[in-house]
Every structure is written in structure tokens, then in C-alpha cells.
Amino acid sequence: MAQSKGLDATNYQNQALYARLSNPQPNAPASAAAMYGNPGSGANPGQGTGNNAVGHTMATSGGSVAAAGENETLYQLMVELFSATNREQALAELSRRRDQNTDLGVALWNAYGVMTILYQEIIAIYPLLNPPALTMPVSNRACNSLALLQLVATHEQTRMQLLKANVPQLLYPFLSTTSKAKQYDNLRLTSLGVIGALVKYDNHEVISFFVTTEFLPLCLKIMDIGSELCKVVATFIFQKIILDDGGFNYVTSHPKRLHTVLVILNNVINQMVVAPSGRLLKSVTKCLIRLADNPKACEEMREGVSENLRDSTFAQVLAEDVSYRRLVYQLIIKLS
């Protein structure tokens, strides 16, 4: 099997990282050797295999000396997370470099103690949420931790493990905040990014998790009162939930719940009269099209869908965006 480019996450050794942190060798150069095993050698976790094997692994994995050097930098930053002095800078730098290696999320998940550090960073700011006492630097530090969680949520090898560990629920206190200050909005947006990374792959088990853990009320509240970017991401997540049969049945099976959802979707539409957003309009329209598959919802929508969606309020968006125009026509046909 061909090795993936970037970090060779399958050979990442947790116990070796722990040994390196606990027993640093004097005068030893910073090397990824302590974190890798030799591919195909059958080495046990934590069993060193020598610098030559590591050099070969990084050369074949990264494809170049530059890639190997970048991997080494990422691992060194992960080591620095264990230093209270260097942690904030290491979080910021890892977050900045998060797009440079597709396997960084796997390495973060498997690194001994790293996920615990990220959890601690998130939980540490709970007392600052209510009453609101969060500063921008503290918010930025937490957002960097959340950005690294999003890497774990995105990768196919770690996505379900993150979910089964109930990690997304650590983010719910951030989503429940109502302050419109930028530091709180950034927290909500980055938290939604983690959840959006989980739901985008249309996995029934993922959707069931968010339905059963009472995420929907938080999502709907942000759709109603959040900033534009938060509304866009929250509406995307809601759309993914109702595209799943389980999520769709949950929303449409109770008249009161269905009515609340339709009221909020109408609110989102009406709030865009002053400043239309093509992305948000398309997401809301997709939600309405899906809900129209339910007879009761369709009946209520015939009378209750905002007139702003039917008249010329969003004429400019209709004229500029062909895909949105098709969505509106599809909705009108469904409701006719």
C-alpha cells in the first residue's frame, strides 16, 4: 500500500513521545525518531527503530527534505504543548500550520496527552462565559484549540472516535452564549466549524448523536440571533441534519417543534431584507425544500413562508445566482 503524503500517522508512537517528554536525552537533537517506528518491522509502540529508519520513513512520506523538516516542526510544536510557558504560542502556530499536512489531525489524536491538553484549554474558559468576562486573547487561544479539534473531526480515521468520546458536547456551553461581542462570536463560529466538519459527510450515526444530545435548540438559536457567518454555518448544519431521515423525522414528528423551526427559518429570511446573503438564502431555501417533503410542513409553509421569498425582495440575488433561482422555483413548485 502506498504511503500517504505528510505525517505518517500510522507509525506515530504515543509511548515514545511520552518517553521523550519524561526522559529528555542530553545533547540529543530534536528528532522525530522517538515518535516513529519502522514501517513493516513489527515494532511495538514505543520501541525505537533508529534514526536511519525514521529518516527513510519521513523521506518517503513527505517526498522531500522540506516536507520532512515541516513534519519535524509540527512534532516539536506538539511537544511544546506540554510546557505551560510555550503552550499558547504552540497552539497558535499549530493552528496556523493546520492546512499544511493532511495527517496532522491523526497525529494530534494519537499523541500521548495532547487531546487532554486541548480539552483542558476548552474547559478552562467555562467560568468566563457567564457572567461574560472573556477577553479577546483568551478567546483566540481557545479558538486555536478548537481549530485543532476540527482537524481531528475532519479526518476519516479519527472522526468517529472523536464523536464516540462525546467531545462535541464540550462545545455546547460556547454555543449557548448570547453575547454579541466578537470574542464570543469567534468561539461560537469555531465551535460550529468543528460540528460542521462532522456532519458534512452524511453519516447517520453522527446525525443521531446531535439529535439525541439536544444540539438542535442551540443550532436554531444561532440561526435566529447569530452573526451572518454563524448563521451560514448553523443553517448548513441544520440542513445536513434534516437531510438524514432520522433528523428529518425528529423535526417533523412533533407539530410544535416543526412550527418553531419554520418560524426561525422565516426569521432568518426576514432579517436578510436589509443585507441579503446569497449563501444563507440558498441554505435556508434548501431547508424549506427538504421540510416540504412532509405533508404537514408543506401545508403550514403554504401559508407561513415569508413573502420576502416569493416577491422581488431578493431580486438581485435571483438575477445574479442561477442556482439560487432554481432552488426558489423548486420550492414554489413543491408548495403549489
CSV table of C-alpha atoms in Angstrom, one decimal:
chain,number,residue,atom,x,y,z
A,1,MET,CA,0.0,0.0,0.0
A,2,ALA,CA,1.3,3.4,-0.9
A,3,GLN,CA,2.2,5.6,2.0
A,4,SER,CA,0.2,8.8,2.4
A,5,LYS,CA,2.0,12.1,2.0
A,6,GLY,CA,2.8,14.1,5.0
A,7,LEU,CA,2.7,12.8,8.6
A,8,ASP,CA,2.9,9.0,8.7
A,9,ALA,CA,0.2,8.8,11.4
A,10,THR,CA,0.0,5.0,11.4
A,11,ASN,CA,3.6,4.8,12.7
A,12,TYR,CA,3.2,7.5,15.3
A,13,GLN,CA,4.3,6.2,18.7
A,14,ASN,CA,2.4,7.6,21.8
A,15,GLN,CA,4.6,5.9,24.3
A,16,ALA,CA,7.7,7.1,22.6
A,17,LEU,CA,6.5,10.7,22.8
A,18,TYR,CA,5.8,10.2,26.5
A,19,ALA,CA,9.3,8.8,27.0
A,20,ARG,CA,10.8,11.7,25.2
A,21,LEU,CA,8.9,14.2,27.3
A,22,SER,CA,9.7,12.3,30.6
A,23,ASN,CA,13.3,11.4,29.9
A,24,PRO,CA,14.8,14.0,27.5
A,25,GLN,CA,18.3,12.9,26.4
A,26,PRO,CA,21.1,15.4,27.0
A,27,ASN,CA,22.6,16.9,23.9
A,28,ALA,CA,20.2,14.9,21.7
A,29,PRO,CA,18.9,16.8,18.6
A,30,ALA,CA,15.2,17.4,18.2
A,31,SER,CA,14.2,14.5,16.1
A,32,ALA,CA,11.1,12.6,15.1
A,33,ALA,CA,12.9,9.4,15.7
A,34,ALA,CA,11.4,9.0,19.2
A,35,MET,CA,7.9,9.2,17.7
A,36,TYR,CA,8.2,6.8,14.8
A,37,GLY,CA,8.5,3.1,14.4
A,38,ASN,CA,10.0,1.3,11.3
A,39,PRO,CA,7.2,0.6,8.8
A,40,GLY,CA,6.7,-3.1,8.4
A,41,SER,CA,9.2,-4.0,11.2
A,42,GLY,CA,6.6,-5.2,13.6
A,43,ALA,CA,8.0,-2.9,16.3
A,44,ASN,CA,5.8,-2.4,19.4
A,45,PRO,CA,4.5,1.0,20.3
A,46,GLY,CA,7.3,3.0,22.0
A,47,GLN,CA,10.0,0.7,20.6
A,48,GLY,CA,12.7,2.8,18.9
A,49,THR,CA,14.0,1.7,15.5
A,50,GLY,CA,16.8,4.1,14.9
A,51,ASN,CA,17.4,7.4,13.1
A,52,ASN,CA,18.0,5.8,9.7
A,53,ALA,CA,14.6,4.1,9.6
A,54,VAL,CA,13.0,7.3,10.7
A,55,GLY,CA,14.8,9.3,8.0
A,56,HIS,CA,13.7,6.8,5.4
A,57,THR,CA,10.1,7.0,6.6
A,58,MET,CA,10.0,10.8,6.6
A,59,ALA,CA,11.6,10.9,3.2
A,60,THR,CA,9.2,8.5,1.6
A,61,SER,CA,6.2,10.0,3.4
A,62,GLY,CA,7.0,13.7,2.8
A,63,GLY,CA,8.6,13.2,-0.5
A,64,SER,CA,11.3,15.8,0.2
A,65,VAL,CA,13.7,17.1,2.8
A,66,ALA,CA,11.5,20.2,3.1
A,67,ALA,CA,8.5,18.1,3.9
A,68,ALA,CA,10.5,16.1,6.5
A,69,GLY,CA,11.6,19.4,8.1
A,70,GLU,CA,8.0,20.6,8.2
A,71,ASN,CA,6.9,17.3,9.9
A,72,GLU,CA,9.7,17.8,12.4
A,73,THR,CA,8.5,21.3,13.2
A,74,LEU,CA,4.9,20.1,13.7
A,75,TYR,CA,6.1,17.4,16.1
A,76,GLN,CA,8.2,19.8,18.0
A,77,LEU,CA,5.2,22.1,18.4
A,78,MET,CA,3.2,19.2,19.8
A,79,VAL,CA,5.9,18.6,22.3
A,80,GLU,CA,5.8,22.3,23.3
A,81,LEU,CA,2.1,21.9,24.2
A,82,PHE,CA,3.3,20.2,27.4
A,83,SER,CA,5.1,23.4,28.5
A,84,ALA,CA,2.9,25.9,30.3
A,85,THR,CA,5.2,28.6,29.1
A,86,ASN,CA,5.2,27.7,25.4
A,87,ARG,CA,1.7,26.2,25.1
A,88,GLU,CA,-0.1,29.4,23.9
A,89,GLN,CA,2.4,30.0,21.1
A,90,ALA,CA,2.5,26.3,20.1
A,91,LEU,CA,-1.3,26.3,19.8
A,92,ALA,CA,-1.3,29.4,17.7
A,93,GLU,CA,1.5,28.0,15.4
A,94,LEU,CA,-0.1,24.6,15.0
A,95,SER,CA,-3.4,26.3,14.2
A,96,ARG,CA,-1.6,28.5,11.6
A,97,ARG,CA,0.0,25.4,10.0
A,98,ARG,CA,-3.1,23.2,10.2
A,99,ASP,CA,-3.6,23.2,6.4
A,100,GLN,CA,0.0,22.1,5.6
A,101,ASN,CA,-0.4,18.4,6.5
A,102,THR,CA,-3.5,16.3,6.0
A,103,ASP,CA,-2.5,13.8,8.7
A,104,LEU,CA,-1.9,16.3,11.5
A,105,GLY,CA,-5.4,15.5,13.0
A,106,VAL,CA,-4.5,11.9,13.3
A,107,ALA,CA,-1.2,12.7,14.9
A,108,LEU,CA,-2.9,15.0,17.4
A,109,TRP,CA,-5.4,12.3,18.3
A,110,ASN,CA,-2.8,9.6,18.8
A,111,ALA,CA,-0.2,11.8,20.6
A,112,TYR,CA,0.0,10.9,24.3
A,113,GLY,CA,-1.7,13.6,26.3
A,114,VAL,CA,-2.3,16.1,23.5
A,115,MET,CA,-6.0,15.7,23.3
A,116,THR,CA,-6.3,16.1,27.1
A,117,ILE,CA,-4.4,19.4,26.8
A,118,LEU,CA,-6.9,20.6,24.2
A,119,TYR,CA,-9.8,19.6,26.4
A,120,GLN,CA,-8.3,21.4,29.3
A,121,GLU,CA,-7.8,24.6,27.2
A,122,ILE,CA,-11.5,24.5,26.3
A,123,ILE,CA,-12.9,23.7,29.7
A,124,ALA,CA,-10.7,26.3,31.4
A,125,ILE,CA,-12.7,29.2,30.0
A,126,TYR,CA,-16.2,27.9,31.1
A,127,PRO,CA,-16.1,30.2,34.2
A,128,LEU,CA,-15.7,33.2,31.8
A,129,LEU,CA,-18.8,32.6,29.8
A,130,ASN,CA,-21.4,33.6,32.4
A,131,PRO,CA,-21.2,36.3,33.6
A,132,PRO,CA,-19.3,37.4,30.4
A,133,ALA,CA,-15.7,38.0,31.3
A,134,LEU,CA,-13.9,36.7,28.2
A,135,THR,CA,-11.1,38.7,26.7
A,136,MET,CA,-10.0,38.5,23.1
A,137,PRO,CA,-6.6,36.9,23.8
A,138,VAL,CA,-8.2,34.2,25.9
A,139,SER,CA,-10.8,33.6,23.2
A,140,ASN,CA,-8.2,33.4,20.5
A,141,ARG,CA,-6.3,30.8,22.5
A,142,ALA,CA,-9.4,28.7,22.9
A,143,CYS,CA,-10.3,29.1,19.2
A,144,ASN,CA,-6.8,27.8,18.3
A,145,SER,CA,-7.6,24.6,20.3
A,146,LEU,CA,-11.0,24.3,18.6
A,147,ALA,CA,-9.3,24.7,15.2
A,148,LEU,CA,-7.1,21.7,16.0
A,149,LEU,CA,-10.2,19.8,17.2
A,150,GLN,CA,-11.6,20.5,13.7
A,151,LEU,CA,-8.7,18.7,12.1
A,152,VAL,CA,-9.5,15.6,14.2
A,153,ALA,CA,-13.2,15.9,13.3
A,154,THR,CA,-12.3,16.2,9.6
A,155,HIS,CA,-10.0,13.2,9.2
A,156,GLU,CA,-11.8,9.9,8.3
A,157,GLN,CA,-9.5,7.9,10.7
A,158,THR,CA,-10.4,10.0,13.8
A,159,ARG,CA,-13.9,11.5,13.1
A,160,MET,CA,-15.9,8.7,14.7
A,161,GLN,CA,-13.5,8.3,17.6
A,162,LEU,CA,-14.0,11.9,18.5
A,163,LEU,CA,-17.7,11.5,18.3
A,164,LYS,CA,-17.8,8.4,20.4
A,165,ALA,CA,-15.7,10.2,23.1
A,166,ASN,CA,-18.6,12.8,23.3
A,167,VAL,CA,-16.1,15.6,22.6
A,168,PRO,CA,-18.6,17.7,20.7
A,169,GLN,CA,-20.6,18.2,23.9
A,170,LEU,CA,-17.7,20.1,25.4
A,171,LEU,CA,-18.5,22.8,22.8
A,172,TYR,CA,-22.2,23.2,23.8
A,173,PRO,CA,-21.5,25.8,26.5
A,174,PHE,CA,-19.9,28.1,23.8
A,175,LEU,CA,-22.9,27.7,21.6
A,176,SER,CA,-25.3,28.6,24.4
A,177,THR,CA,-23.7,32.1,24.9
A,178,THR,CA,-25.6,35.1,23.8
A,179,SER,CA,-23.1,38.0,24.0
A,180,LYS,CA,-22.6,39.6,20.6
A,181,ALA,CA,-19.0,40.6,21.4
A,182,LYS,CA,-16.5,39.4,18.9
A,183,GLN,CA,-14.7,37.2,21.3
A,184,TYR,CA,-17.8,35.2,22.0
A,185,ASP,CA,-18.9,35.2,18.3
A,186,ASN,CA,-15.5,33.7,17.4
A,187,LEU,CA,-16.0,30.9,19.9
A,188,ARG,CA,-19.4,30.1,18.5
A,189,LEU,CA,-18.2,30.2,14.9
A,190,THR,CA,-15.1,28.0,15.6
A,191,SER,CA,-17.2,25.5,17.6
A,192,LEU,CA,-19.7,25.3,14.7
A,193,GLY,CA,-16.8,24.6,12.4
A,194,VAL,CA,-16.0,21.5,14.4
A,195,ILE,CA,-19.6,20.3,14.3
A,196,GLY,CA,-19.9,21.2,10.6
A,197,ALA,CA,-16.8,19.1,9.9
A,198,LEU,CA,-18.5,16.1,11.5
A,199,VAL,CA,-21.9,16.4,9.8
A,200,LYS,CA,-20.7,17.2,6.3
A,201,TYR,CA,-20.1,13.5,5.4
A,202,ASP,CA,-23.8,12.4,5.8
A,203,ASN,CA,-23.2,9.8,8.4
A,204,HIS,CA,-26.4,8.6,10.2
A,205,GLU,CA,-24.6,7.8,13.4
A,206,VAL,CA,-23.2,11.4,13.5
A,207,ILE,CA,-26.6,12.9,12.9
A,208,SER,CA,-28.2,10.7,15.6
A,209,PHE,CA,-25.6,11.9,18.1
A,210,PHE,CA,-26.5,15.6,17.6
A,211,VAL,CA,-30.2,14.8,17.6
A,212,THR,CA,-30.0,12.9,20.9
A,213,THR,CA,-27.7,15.3,22.7
A,214,GLU,CA,-30.1,18.3,22.3
A,215,PHE,CA,-27.8,20.2,19.9
A,216,LEU,CA,-30.8,21.3,17.7
A,217,PRO,CA,-32.1,24.0,20.1
A,218,LEU,CA,-28.6,25.6,20.2
A,219,CYS,CA,-28.3,25.4,16.4
A,220,LEU,CA,-31.7,27.0,15.9
A,221,LYS,CA,-31.0,29.8,18.4
A,222,ILE,CA,-27.8,30.7,16.5
A,223,MET,CA,-29.7,30.6,13.2
A,224,ASP,CA,-32.1,33.1,14.7
A,225,ILE,CA,-29.8,35.6,16.5
A,226,GLY,CA,-26.2,34.8,15.5
A,227,SER,CA,-23.9,36.8,13.2
A,228,GLU,CA,-24.1,36.2,9.5
A,229,LEU,CA,-21.2,33.8,9.4
A,230,CYS,CA,-22.6,31.8,12.4
A,231,LYS,CA,-26.0,31.7,10.7
A,232,VAL,CA,-24.4,30.4,7.5
A,233,VAL,CA,-22.6,27.5,9.3
A,234,ALA,CA,-25.5,26.8,11.7
A,235,THR,CA,-28.0,26.6,8.8
A,236,PHE,CA,-25.7,24.3,6.8
A,237,ILE,CA,-25.5,22.0,9.9
A,238,PHE,CA,-29.3,22.1,10.3
A,239,GLN,CA,-29.7,21.3,6.6
A,240,LYS,CA,-27.4,18.3,6.9
A,241,ILE,CA,-29.4,17.1,10.0
A,242,ILE,CA,-32.8,17.1,8.2
A,243,LEU,CA,-31.4,15.5,5.1
A,244,ASP,CA,-30.9,12.5,7.2
A,245,ASP,CA,-34.2,10.5,7.7
A,246,GLY,CA,-33.7,10.3,11.4
A,247,GLY,CA,-33.1,14.0,11.8
A,248,PHE,CA,-36.0,14.8,9.4
A,249,ASN,CA,-38.4,12.6,11.4
A,250,TYR,CA,-37.3,14.2,14.7
A,251,VAL,CA,-38.0,17.7,13.4
A,252,THR,CA,-41.3,16.9,11.7
A,253,SER,CA,-42.8,14.4,14.1
A,254,HIS,CA,-43.9,17.0,16.7
A,255,PRO,CA,-46.1,19.9,15.4
A,256,LYS,CA,-44.8,22.4,18.0
A,257,ARG,CA,-41.2,21.6,17.1
A,258,LEU,CA,-41.9,21.8,13.4
A,259,HIS,CA,-43.7,25.2,13.9
A,260,THR,CA,-40.7,26.5,15.8
A,261,VAL,CA,-38.3,25.5,13.1
A,262,LEU,CA,-40.5,27.2,10.4
A,263,VAL,CA,-40.8,30.4,12.4
A,264,ILE,CA,-37.0,30.6,12.8
A,265,LEU,CA,-36.4,29.9,9.1
A,266,ASN,CA,-38.8,32.7,8.3
A,267,ASN,CA,-37.0,35.0,10.8
A,268,VAL,CA,-33.7,34.3,9.0
A,269,ILE,CA,-35.3,35.2,5.7
A,270,ASN,CA,-36.8,38.4,7.0
A,271,GLN,CA,-33.6,39.5,8.7
A,272,MET,CA,-31.8,39.5,5.3
A,273,VAL,CA,-34.1,42.1,3.8
A,274,VAL,CA,-31.6,44.8,4.7
A,275,ALA,CA,-28.4,42.9,3.8
A,276,PRO,CA,-29.1,39.8,1.7
A,277,SER,CA,-26.6,36.9,1.8
A,278,GLY,CA,-26.7,34.6,-1.2
A,279,ARG,CA,-25.0,31.7,0.8
A,280,LEU,CA,-27.5,32.0,3.6
A,281,LEU,CA,-30.5,32.3,1.3
A,282,LYS,CA,-29.6,29.2,-0.5
A,283,SER,CA,-29.1,27.2,2.7
A,284,VAL,CA,-32.4,28.4,4.1
A,285,THR,CA,-34.2,27.6,0.8
A,286,LYS,CA,-32.7,24.1,0.8
A,287,CYS,CA,-34.0,23.5,4.3
A,288,LEU,CA,-37.5,24.6,3.3
A,289,ILE,CA,-37.4,22.3,0.2
A,290,ARG,CA,-36.5,19.4,2.4
A,291,LEU,CA,-39.1,20.2,5.0
A,292,ALA,CA,-41.7,20.4,2.2
A,293,ASP,CA,-41.4,16.6,1.9
A,294,ASN,CA,-43.5,16.4,5.0
A,295,PRO,CA,-47.3,17.0,4.3
A,296,LYS,CA,-47.9,18.8,7.5
A,297,ALA,CA,-44.9,21.1,7.0
A,298,CYS,CA,-45.9,21.7,3.4
A,299,GLU,CA,-49.3,22.7,4.4
A,300,GLU,CA,-48.1,25.1,7.0
A,301,MET,CA,-45.5,26.5,4.6
A,302,ARG,CA,-48.1,27.4,2.0
A,303,GLU,CA,-49.5,29.9,4.4
A,304,GLY,CA,-46.5,30.7,6.5
A,305,VAL,CA,-43.4,31.0,4.3
A,306,SER,CA,-42.2,34.6,4.2
A,307,GLU,CA,-43.5,36.7,1.4
A,308,ASN,CA,-40.0,38.1,1.0
A,309,LEU,CA,-39.0,34.8,-0.5
A,310,ARG,CA,-41.8,34.9,-3.1
A,311,ASP,CA,-41.8,38.6,-4.1
A,312,SER,CA,-39.0,40.8,-5.5
A,313,THR,CA,-37.2,41.4,-2.2
A,314,PHE,CA,-34.2,39.3,-3.2
A,315,ALA,CA,-34.5,40.1,-7.0
A,316,GLN,CA,-30.8,41.0,-7.2
A,317,VAL,CA,-29.7,37.6,-5.8
A,318,LEU,CA,-32.1,35.9,-8.1
A,319,ALA,CA,-30.7,37.7,-11.1
A,320,GLU,CA,-27.1,37.1,-10.1
A,321,ASP,CA,-27.2,33.5,-8.9
A,322,VAL,CA,-28.7,30.9,-11.2
A,323,SER,CA,-28.5,28.1,-8.7
A,324,TYR,CA,-30.5,30.1,-6.1
A,325,ARG,CA,-33.1,30.9,-8.8
A,326,ARG,CA,-33.5,27.2,-9.4
A,327,LEU,CA,-33.9,26.5,-5.7
A,328,VAL,CA,-36.7,29.1,-5.4
A,329,TYR,CA,-38.6,27.7,-8.4
A,330,GLN,CA,-38.2,24.2,-6.9
A,331,LEU,CA,-39.7,25.4,-3.6
A,332,ILE,CA,-42.6,27.2,-5.3
A,333,ILE,CA,-43.4,24.0,-7.3
A,334,LYS,CA,-43.4,21.9,-4.1
A,335,LEU,CA,-45.7,24.3,-2.3
A,336,SER,CA,-48.1,24.8,-5.2
